[in-house]
C-alpha atoms as one frame of an Amber mdcrd trajectory, in Angstrom:
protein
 127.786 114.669 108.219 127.894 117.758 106.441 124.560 117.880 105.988 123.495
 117.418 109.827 126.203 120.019 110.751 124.697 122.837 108.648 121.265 121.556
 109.835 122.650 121.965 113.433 123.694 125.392 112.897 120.306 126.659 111.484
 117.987 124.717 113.652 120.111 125.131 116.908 118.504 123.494 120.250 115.265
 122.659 118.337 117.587 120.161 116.446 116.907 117.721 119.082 113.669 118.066
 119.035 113.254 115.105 116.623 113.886 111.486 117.178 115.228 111.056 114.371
 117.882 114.403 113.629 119.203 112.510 117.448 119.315 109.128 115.512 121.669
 110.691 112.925 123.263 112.125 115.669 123.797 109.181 117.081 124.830 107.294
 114.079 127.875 109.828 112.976 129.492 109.817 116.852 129.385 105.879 117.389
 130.743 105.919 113.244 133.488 108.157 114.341 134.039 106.302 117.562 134.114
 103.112 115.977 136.494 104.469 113.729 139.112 105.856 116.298 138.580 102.530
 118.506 139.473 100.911 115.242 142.643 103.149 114.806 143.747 102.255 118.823
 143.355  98.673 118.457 145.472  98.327 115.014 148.403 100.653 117.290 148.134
  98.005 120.058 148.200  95.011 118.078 151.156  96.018 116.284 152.998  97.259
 119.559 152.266  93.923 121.078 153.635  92.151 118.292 156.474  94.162 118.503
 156.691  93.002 122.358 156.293  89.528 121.174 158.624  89.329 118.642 161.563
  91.327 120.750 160.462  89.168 124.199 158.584  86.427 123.287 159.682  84.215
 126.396 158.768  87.016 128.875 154.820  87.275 129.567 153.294  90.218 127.404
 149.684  91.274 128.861 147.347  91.410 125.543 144.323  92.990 128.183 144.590
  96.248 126.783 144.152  95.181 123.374 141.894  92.569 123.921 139.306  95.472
 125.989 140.199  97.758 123.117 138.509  94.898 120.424 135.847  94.594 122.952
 134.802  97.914 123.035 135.177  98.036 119.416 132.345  94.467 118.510 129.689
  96.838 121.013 130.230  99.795 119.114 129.778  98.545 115.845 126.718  96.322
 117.560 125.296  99.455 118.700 125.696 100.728 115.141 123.968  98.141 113.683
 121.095  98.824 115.909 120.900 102.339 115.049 121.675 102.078 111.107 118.837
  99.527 111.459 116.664 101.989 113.275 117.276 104.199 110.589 116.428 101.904
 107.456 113.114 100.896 108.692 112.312 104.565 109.123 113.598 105.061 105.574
 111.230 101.966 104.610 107.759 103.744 105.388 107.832 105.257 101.559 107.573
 101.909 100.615 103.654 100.886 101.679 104.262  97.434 102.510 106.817  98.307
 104.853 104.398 100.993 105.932 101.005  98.875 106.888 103.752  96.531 108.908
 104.710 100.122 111.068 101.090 101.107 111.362 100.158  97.743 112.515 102.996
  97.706 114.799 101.931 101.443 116.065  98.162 100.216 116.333  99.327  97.235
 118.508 101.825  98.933 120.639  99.945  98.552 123.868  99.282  95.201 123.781
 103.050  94.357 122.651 104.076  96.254 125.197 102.670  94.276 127.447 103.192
  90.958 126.476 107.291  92.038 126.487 106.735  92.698 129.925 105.494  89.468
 130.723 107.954  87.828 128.994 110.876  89.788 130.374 109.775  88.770 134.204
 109.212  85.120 132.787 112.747  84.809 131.568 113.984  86.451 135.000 111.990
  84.281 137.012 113.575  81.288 135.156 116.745  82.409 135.323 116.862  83.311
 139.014 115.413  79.861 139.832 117.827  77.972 137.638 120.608  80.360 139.321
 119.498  79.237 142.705 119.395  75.581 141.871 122.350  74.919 139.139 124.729
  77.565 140.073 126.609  75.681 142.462 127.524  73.214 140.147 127.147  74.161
 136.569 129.075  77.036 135.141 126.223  77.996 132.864 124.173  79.004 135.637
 127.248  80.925 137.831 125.887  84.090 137.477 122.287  85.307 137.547 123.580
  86.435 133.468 125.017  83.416 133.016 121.567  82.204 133.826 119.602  85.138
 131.833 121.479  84.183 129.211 121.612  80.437 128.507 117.457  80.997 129.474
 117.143  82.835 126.389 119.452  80.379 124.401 116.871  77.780 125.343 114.348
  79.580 123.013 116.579  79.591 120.268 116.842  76.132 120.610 120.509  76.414
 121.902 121.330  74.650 125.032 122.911  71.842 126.729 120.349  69.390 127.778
 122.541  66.808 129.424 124.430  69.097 131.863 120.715  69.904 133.209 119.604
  66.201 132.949 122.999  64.695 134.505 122.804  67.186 137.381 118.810  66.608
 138.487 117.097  64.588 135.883 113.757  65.357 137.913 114.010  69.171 138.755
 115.795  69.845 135.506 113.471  68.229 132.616 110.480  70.051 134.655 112.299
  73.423 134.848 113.051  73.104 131.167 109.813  71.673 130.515 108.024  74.550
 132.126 109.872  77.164 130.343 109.233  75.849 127.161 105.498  75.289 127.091
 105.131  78.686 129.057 107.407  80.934 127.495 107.661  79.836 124.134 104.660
  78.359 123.379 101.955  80.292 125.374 103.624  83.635 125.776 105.006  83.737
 122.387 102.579  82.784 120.342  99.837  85.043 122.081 102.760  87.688 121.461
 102.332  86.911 117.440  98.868  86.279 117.736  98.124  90.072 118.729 100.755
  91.593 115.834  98.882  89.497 113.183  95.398  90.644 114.581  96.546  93.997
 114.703  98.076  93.480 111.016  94.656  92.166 109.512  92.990  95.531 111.236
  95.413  97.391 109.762  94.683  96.096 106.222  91.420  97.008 106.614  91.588
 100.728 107.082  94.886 101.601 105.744  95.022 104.036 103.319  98.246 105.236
 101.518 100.534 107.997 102.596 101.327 110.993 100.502 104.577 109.907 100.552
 103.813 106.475  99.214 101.636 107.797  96.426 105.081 109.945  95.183 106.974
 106.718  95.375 104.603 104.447  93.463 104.156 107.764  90.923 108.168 108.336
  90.697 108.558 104.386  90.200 106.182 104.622  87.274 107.499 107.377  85.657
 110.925 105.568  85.632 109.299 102.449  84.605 108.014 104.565  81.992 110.876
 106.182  80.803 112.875 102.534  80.470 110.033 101.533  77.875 108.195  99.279
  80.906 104.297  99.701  80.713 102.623  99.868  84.357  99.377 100.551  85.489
  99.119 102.563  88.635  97.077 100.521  91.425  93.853 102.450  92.536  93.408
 102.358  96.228  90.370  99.840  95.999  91.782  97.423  93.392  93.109  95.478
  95.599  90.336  94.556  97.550  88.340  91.845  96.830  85.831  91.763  94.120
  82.017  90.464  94.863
């Protein structure tokens, strides 16, 4: 925190010039938010036990602290997200981690489009099972309700029998459909292109500067513990004729 303040103050506006000064950014307001959310929910839980244990046959409204633990699960979700963010940015010294992000970056366009696809696939689905099981079914209500148990099915999570009971013909082909098209077409194109794009990457990568301090540091304090290492050339690891 400290740190990013006094960086603020030298840097000024061109402090948000980088992704990743923003990312910190980000990460110290939802910390502090989470924290204060935290601090409102512990007040309101205690005043409504209070309310409980003084009128415990009248009807005490727990909304207010119910939206304040709400809020607090999305923060700290959201804070997940960005702490994660954050360690796999932290993870290109190491050059495993590295080839993965290159790879990633080299297949970006085709990823990008294959998300896409998949992202109008699941919406289809879910508007047509909306359309067609909302009436009855109260996993389908909503057109999220629908979004949602749509991407359950590719976890392997859903309720076959409600479907099945409801319209044994419509439903097995609707849940048919989005199985063999979404998860076994779509997504395994989807992987397909990341592990071409991973094999091309192994080809021409070459390691970063800031690898090659890691992987020196790392010996020199394999070194200094009495551990003998050899440092890996940059060809020894491909294959010998």
């Amino acid at each position: 925190l400290l740190s990013q303040g006094e960086l603020l103050r030298k840097q000024k506006w061109c402090y948000f010039h980088s992704k990743w000064n923003v990312l910190e950014l980000a990460i110290i307001l939802a910390s502090w938010s989470a924290l204060a959310v935290f601090v409102k929910r512990t007040v309101l839980v205690e005043r409504d036990l209070q309310r409980y244990r003084k009128h415990g046959e009248e009807g005490i409204s727990f909304s207010e602290t119910a939206a304040a633990d709400a809020a607090l699960g999305y923060i700290l979700a959201f804070l997940v997200l960005l702490s994660t963010v954050k360690l796999w940015h932290l993870f290109r010294l190491n050059p495993k981690m590295n080839m993965i992000t290159s790879a990633l970056r080299r297949a970006w366009g085709d990823i990008s489009g294959f998300i896409v696809v998949i992202l109008i696939m699941l919406l289809a689905y879910s508007i047509a099972s909306n359309l067609i099981f909302g009436w009855k079914l109260r996993s389908y209500k909503t057109l999220f309700d629908a979004a949602e148990t749509m991407i359950s099915l590719q976890l392997g999570i859903f309720n076959y029998e409600e479907v099945l009971d409801y319209s044994p013909l419509l439903g097995s082909f609707l849940i048919g459909s989005c199985i063999i098209f979404v998860t076994f077409v779509v997504l395994n194109l989807f992987i397909s292109v990341i592990l071409v794009a991973f094999n091309e990457e192994q080809k021409y990568y070459q390691l970063s500067e800031e690898g090659e301090i890691v992987d020196l540091l790392l010996m020199k304090i394999l070194s200094f513990l009495g551990i003998k290492c050899k440092r890996q050339e940059p060809g020894s690891s491909s294959e010998q004729p």
